[in-house]
Short mmCIF file of N, CA, C and O and ligand atoms in Angstrom, two decimals:
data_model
loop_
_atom_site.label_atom_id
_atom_site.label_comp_id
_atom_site.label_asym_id
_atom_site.label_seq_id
_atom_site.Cartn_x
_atom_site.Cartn_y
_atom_site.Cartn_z
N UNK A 1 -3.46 14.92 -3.84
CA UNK A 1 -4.67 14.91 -3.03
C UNK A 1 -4.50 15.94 -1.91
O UNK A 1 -3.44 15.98 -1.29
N UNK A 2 -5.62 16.86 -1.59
CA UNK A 2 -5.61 17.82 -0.55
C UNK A 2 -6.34 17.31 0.38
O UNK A 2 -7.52 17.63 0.26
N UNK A 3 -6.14 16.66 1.24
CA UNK A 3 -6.69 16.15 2.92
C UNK A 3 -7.39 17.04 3.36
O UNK A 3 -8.62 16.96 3.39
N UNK A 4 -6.60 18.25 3.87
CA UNK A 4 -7.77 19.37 4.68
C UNK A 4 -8.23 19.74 3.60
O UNK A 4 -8.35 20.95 3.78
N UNK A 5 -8.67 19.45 2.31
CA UNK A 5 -9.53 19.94 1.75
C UNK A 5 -10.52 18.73 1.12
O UNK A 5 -10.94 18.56 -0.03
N UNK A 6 -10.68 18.01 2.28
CA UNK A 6 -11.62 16.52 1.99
C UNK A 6 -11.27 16.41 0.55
O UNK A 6 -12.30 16.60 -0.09
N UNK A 7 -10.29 16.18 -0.19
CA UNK A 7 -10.28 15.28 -1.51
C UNK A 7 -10.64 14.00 -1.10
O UNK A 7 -11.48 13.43 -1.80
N UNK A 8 -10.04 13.19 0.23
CA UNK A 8 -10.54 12.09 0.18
C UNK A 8 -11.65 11.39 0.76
O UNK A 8 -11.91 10.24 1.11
N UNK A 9 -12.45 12.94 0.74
CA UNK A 9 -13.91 12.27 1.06
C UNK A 9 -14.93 12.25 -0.20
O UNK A 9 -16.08 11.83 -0.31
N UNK A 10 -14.32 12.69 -0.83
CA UNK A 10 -15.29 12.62 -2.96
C UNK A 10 -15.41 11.21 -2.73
O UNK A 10 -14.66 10.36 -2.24
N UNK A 11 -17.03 11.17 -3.42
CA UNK A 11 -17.61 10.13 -4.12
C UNK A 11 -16.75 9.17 -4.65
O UNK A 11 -16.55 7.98 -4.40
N UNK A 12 -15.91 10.62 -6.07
CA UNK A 12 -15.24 9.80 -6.44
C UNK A 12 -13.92 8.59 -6.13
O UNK A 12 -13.58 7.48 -6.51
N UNK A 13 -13.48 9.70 -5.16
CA UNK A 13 -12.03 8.97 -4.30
C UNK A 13 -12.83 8.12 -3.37
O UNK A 13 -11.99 7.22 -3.29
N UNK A 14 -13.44 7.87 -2.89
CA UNK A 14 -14.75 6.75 -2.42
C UNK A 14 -14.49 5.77 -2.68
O UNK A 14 -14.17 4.84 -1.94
N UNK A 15 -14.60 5.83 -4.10
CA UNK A 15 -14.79 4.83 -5.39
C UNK A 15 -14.36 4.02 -5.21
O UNK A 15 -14.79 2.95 -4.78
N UNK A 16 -13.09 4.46 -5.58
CA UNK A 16 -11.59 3.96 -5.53
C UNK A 16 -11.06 3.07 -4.15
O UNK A 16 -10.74 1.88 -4.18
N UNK A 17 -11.05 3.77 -3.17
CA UNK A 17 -10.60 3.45 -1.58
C UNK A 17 -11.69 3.85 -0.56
O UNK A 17 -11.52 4.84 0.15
N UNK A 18 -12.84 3.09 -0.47
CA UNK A 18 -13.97 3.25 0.11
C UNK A 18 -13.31 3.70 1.91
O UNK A 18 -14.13 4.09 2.74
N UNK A 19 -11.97 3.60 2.24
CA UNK A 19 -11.79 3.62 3.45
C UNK A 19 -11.54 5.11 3.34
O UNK A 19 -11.86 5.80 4.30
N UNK A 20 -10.92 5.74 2.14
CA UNK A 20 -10.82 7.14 1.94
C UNK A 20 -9.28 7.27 2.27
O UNK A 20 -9.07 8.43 2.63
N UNK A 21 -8.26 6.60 2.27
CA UNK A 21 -6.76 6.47 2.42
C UNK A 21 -6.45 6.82 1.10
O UNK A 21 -7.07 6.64 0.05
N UNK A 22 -5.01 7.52 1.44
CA UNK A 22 -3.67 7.38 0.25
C UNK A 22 -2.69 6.17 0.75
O UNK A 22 -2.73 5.91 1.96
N UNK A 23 -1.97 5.56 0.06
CA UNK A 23 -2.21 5.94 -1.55
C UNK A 23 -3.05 5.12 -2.02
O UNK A 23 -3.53 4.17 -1.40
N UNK A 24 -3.35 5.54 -3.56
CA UNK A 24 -3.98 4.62 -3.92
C UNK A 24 -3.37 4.89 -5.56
O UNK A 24 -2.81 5.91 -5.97
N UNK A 25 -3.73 3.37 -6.50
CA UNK A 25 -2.63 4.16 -8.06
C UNK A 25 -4.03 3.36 -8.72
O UNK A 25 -4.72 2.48 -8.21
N UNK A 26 -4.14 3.96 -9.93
CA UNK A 26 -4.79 3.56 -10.78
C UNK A 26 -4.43 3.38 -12.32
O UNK A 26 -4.73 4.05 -13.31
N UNK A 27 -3.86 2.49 -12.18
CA UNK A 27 -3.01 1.93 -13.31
C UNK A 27 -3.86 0.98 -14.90
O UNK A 27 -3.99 -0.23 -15.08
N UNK A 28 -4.29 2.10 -15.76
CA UNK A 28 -4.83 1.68 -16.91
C UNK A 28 -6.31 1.25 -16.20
O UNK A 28 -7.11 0.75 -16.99
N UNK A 29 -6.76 1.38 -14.86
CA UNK A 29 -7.74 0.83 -14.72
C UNK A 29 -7.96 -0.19 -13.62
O UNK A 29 -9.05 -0.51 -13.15
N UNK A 30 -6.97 -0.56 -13.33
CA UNK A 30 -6.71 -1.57 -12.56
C UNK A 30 -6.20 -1.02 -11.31
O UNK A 30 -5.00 -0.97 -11.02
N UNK A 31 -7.51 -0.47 -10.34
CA UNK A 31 -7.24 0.31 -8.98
C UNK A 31 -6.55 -0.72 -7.82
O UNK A 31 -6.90 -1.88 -7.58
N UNK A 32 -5.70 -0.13 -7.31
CA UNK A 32 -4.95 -1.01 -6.24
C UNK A 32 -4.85 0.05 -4.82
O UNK A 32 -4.57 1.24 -4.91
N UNK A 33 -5.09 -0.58 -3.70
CA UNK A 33 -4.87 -0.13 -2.47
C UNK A 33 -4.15 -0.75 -1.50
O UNK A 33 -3.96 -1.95 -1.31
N UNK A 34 -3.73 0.27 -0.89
CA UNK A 34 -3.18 -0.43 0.44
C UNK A 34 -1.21 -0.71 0.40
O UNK A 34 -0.50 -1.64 0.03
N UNK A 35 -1.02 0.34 0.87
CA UNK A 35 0.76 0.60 0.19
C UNK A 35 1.19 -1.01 -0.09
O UNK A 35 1.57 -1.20 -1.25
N UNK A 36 1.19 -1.92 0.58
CA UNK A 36 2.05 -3.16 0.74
C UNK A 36 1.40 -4.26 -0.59
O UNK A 36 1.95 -5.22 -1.13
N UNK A 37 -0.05 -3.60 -0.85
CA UNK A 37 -0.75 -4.35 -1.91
C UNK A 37 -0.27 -3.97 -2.93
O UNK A 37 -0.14 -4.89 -3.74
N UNK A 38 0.30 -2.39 -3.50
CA UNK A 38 0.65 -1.78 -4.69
C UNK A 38 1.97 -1.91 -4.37
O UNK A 38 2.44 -1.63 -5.48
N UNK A 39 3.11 -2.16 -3.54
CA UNK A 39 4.19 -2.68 -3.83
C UNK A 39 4.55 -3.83 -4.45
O UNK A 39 5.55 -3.96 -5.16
N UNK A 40 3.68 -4.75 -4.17
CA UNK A 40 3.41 -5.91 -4.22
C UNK A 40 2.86 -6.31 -5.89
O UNK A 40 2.83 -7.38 -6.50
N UNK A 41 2.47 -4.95 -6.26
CA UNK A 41 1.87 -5.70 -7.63
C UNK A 41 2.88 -5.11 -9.10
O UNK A 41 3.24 -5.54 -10.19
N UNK A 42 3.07 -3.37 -7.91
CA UNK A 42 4.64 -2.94 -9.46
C UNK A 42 5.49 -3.79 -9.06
O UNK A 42 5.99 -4.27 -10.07
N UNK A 43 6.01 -4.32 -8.00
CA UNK A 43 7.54 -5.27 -8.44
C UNK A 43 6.93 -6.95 -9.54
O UNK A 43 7.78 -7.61 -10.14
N UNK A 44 5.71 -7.29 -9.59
CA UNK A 44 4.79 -8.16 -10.32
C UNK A 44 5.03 -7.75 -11.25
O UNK A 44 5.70 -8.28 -12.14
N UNK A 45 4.39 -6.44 -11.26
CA UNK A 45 4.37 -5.79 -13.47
C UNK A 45 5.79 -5.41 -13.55
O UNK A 45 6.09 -5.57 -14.73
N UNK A 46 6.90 -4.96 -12.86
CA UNK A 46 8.16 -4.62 -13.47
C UNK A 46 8.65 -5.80 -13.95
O UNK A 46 9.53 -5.64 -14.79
N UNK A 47 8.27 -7.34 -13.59
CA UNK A 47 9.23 -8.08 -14.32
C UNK A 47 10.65 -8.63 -13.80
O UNK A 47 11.17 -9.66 -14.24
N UNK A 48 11.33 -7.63 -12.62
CA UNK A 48 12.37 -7.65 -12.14
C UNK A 48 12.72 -7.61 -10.84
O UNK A 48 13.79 -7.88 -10.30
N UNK A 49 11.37 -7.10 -10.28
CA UNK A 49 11.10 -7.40 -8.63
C UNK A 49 11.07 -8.32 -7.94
O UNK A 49 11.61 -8.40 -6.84
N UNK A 50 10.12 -9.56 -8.73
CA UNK A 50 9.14 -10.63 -7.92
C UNK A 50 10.21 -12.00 -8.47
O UNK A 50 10.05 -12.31 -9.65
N UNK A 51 10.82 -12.45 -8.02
CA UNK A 51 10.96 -13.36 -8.14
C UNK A 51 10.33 -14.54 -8.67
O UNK A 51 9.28 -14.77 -8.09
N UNK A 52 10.68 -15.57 -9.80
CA UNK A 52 8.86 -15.92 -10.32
C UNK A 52 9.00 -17.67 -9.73
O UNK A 52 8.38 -18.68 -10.06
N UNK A 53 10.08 -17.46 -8.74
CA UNK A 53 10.37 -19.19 -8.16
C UNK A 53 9.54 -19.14 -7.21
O UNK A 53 9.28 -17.94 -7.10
N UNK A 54 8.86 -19.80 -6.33
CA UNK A 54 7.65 -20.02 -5.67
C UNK A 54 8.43 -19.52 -4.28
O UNK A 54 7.93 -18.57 -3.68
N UNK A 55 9.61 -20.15 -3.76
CA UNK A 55 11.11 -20.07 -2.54
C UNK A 55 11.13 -18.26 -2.54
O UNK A 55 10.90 -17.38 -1.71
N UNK A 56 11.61 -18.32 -4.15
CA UNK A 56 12.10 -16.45 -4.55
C UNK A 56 11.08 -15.69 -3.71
O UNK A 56 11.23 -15.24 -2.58
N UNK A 57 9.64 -15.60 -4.79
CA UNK A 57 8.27 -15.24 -4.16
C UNK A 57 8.26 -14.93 -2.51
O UNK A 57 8.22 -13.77 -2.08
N UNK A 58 8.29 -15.94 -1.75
CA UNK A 58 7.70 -16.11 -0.55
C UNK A 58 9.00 -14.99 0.18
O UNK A 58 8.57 -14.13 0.95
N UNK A 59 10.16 -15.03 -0.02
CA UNK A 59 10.88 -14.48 0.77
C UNK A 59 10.55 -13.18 0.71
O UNK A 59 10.64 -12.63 1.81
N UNK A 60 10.00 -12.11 -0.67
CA UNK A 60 9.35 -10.80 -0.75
C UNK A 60 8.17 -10.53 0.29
O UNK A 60 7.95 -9.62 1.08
N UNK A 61 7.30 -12.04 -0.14
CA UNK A 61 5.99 -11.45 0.98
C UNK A 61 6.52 -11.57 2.29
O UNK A 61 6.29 -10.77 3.20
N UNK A 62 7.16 -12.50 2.37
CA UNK A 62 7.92 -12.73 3.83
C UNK A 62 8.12 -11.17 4.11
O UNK A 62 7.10 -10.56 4.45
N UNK A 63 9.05 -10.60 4.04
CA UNK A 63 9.65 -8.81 3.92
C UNK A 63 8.36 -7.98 3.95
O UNK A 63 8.18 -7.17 4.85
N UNK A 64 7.52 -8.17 3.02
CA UNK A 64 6.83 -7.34 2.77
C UNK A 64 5.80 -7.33 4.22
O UNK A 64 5.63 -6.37 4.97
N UNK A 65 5.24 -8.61 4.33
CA UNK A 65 4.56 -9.21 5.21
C UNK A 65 5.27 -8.19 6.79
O UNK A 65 4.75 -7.32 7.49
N UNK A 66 6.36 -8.70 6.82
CA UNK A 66 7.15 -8.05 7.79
C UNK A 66 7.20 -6.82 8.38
O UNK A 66 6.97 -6.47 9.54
N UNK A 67 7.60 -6.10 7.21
CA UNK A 67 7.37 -4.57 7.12
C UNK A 67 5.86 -3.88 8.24
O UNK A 67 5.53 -3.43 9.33
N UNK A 68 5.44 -4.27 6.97
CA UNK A 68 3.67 -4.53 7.60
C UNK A 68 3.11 -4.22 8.90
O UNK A 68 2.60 -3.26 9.48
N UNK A 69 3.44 -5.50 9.13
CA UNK A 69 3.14 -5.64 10.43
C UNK A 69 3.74 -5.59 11.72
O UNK A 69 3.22 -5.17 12.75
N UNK A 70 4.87 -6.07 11.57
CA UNK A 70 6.15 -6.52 12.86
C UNK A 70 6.77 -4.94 13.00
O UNK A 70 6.89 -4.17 13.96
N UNK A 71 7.04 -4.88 11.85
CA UNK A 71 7.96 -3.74 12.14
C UNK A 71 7.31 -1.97 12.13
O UNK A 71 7.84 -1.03 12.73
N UNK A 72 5.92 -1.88 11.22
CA UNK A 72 5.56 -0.60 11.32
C UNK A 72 4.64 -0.22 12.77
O UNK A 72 4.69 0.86 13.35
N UNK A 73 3.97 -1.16 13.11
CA UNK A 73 2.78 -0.48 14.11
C UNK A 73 3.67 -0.46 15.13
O UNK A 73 3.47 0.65 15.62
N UNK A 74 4.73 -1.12 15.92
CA UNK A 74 5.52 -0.27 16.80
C UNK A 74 6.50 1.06 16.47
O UNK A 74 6.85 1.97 17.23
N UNK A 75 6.78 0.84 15.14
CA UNK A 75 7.58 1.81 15.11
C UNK A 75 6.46 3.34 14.99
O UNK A 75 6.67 4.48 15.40
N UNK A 76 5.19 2.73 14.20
CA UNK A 76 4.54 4.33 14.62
C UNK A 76 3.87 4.53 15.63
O UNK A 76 3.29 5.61 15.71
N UNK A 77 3.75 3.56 16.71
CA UNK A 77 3.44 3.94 18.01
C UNK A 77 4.33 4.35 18.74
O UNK A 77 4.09 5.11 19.68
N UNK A 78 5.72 3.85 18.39
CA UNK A 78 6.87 5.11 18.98
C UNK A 78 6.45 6.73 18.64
O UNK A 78 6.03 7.64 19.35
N UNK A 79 6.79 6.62 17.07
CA UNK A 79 6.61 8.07 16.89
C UNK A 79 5.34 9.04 17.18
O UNK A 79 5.35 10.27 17.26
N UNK A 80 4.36 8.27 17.31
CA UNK A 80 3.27 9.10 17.37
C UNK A 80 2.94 9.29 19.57
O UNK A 80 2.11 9.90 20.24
N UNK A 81 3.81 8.61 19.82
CA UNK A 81 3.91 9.06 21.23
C UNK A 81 5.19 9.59 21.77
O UNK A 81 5.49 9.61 22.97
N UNK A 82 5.88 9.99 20.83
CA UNK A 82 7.26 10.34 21.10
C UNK A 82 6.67 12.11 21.17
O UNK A 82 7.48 13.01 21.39
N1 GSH B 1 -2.98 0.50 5.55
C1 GSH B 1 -2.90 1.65 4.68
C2 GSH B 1 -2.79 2.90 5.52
C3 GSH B 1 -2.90 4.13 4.67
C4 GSH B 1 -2.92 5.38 5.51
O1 GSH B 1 -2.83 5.36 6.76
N2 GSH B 1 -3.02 6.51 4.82
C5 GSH B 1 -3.07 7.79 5.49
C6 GSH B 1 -1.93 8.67 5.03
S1 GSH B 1 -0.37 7.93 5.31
C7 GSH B 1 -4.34 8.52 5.10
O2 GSH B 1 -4.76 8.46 3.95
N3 GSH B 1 -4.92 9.21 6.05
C8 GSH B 1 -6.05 10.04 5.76
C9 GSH B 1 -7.26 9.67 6.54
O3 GSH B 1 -7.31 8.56 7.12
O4 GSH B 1 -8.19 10.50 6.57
C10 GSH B 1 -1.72 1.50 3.72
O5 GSH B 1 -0.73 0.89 4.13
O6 GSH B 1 -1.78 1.99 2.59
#
């Protein structure tokens, strides 16, 4: 995708991620957004990621969850005022 060259203002990329963000994957059809949502769904389809115990499960979103929130918006409000 070329940014300064509005790719992600197409209709088509629209489509897809009406907010107009990367990434986005489109897998057989099955469009997914939002980095922590498409992590969240290849460690699902690999089979070997997700834990399939309900305990297993929760400790990923736990992390994932984490990531997210706790730990990225300060860390890019460091960098983006550093
Ligand atoms: N919450 C989104 C944020 C995605 C995001 O901030 N994408 C940036 C690039 S890292 C982007 O597409 N910026 C282009 C724009 O907003 O015009 C996610 O985690 O996927």
């Amino acid at each position: 995708m070329d940014h300064p060259a509005h790719d992600l203002d197409t209709p088509e990329f629209r489509a897809k991620n009406p907010f107009g963000q990367i990434p986005v994957i489109d897998d057989d059809g099955v469009v997914v957004t939002e980095s922590g949502a498409i992590l969240l769904y290849l460690a699902r389809k690999s089979g070997k990621l997700m834990p399939r115990d309900l305990a297993g499960e929760a400790q990923v979103l736990r992390w994932c969850v984490t990531a997210l929130n706790t730990v990225e918006v300060p860390v890019l409000t460091m960098w983006l005022s550093a």
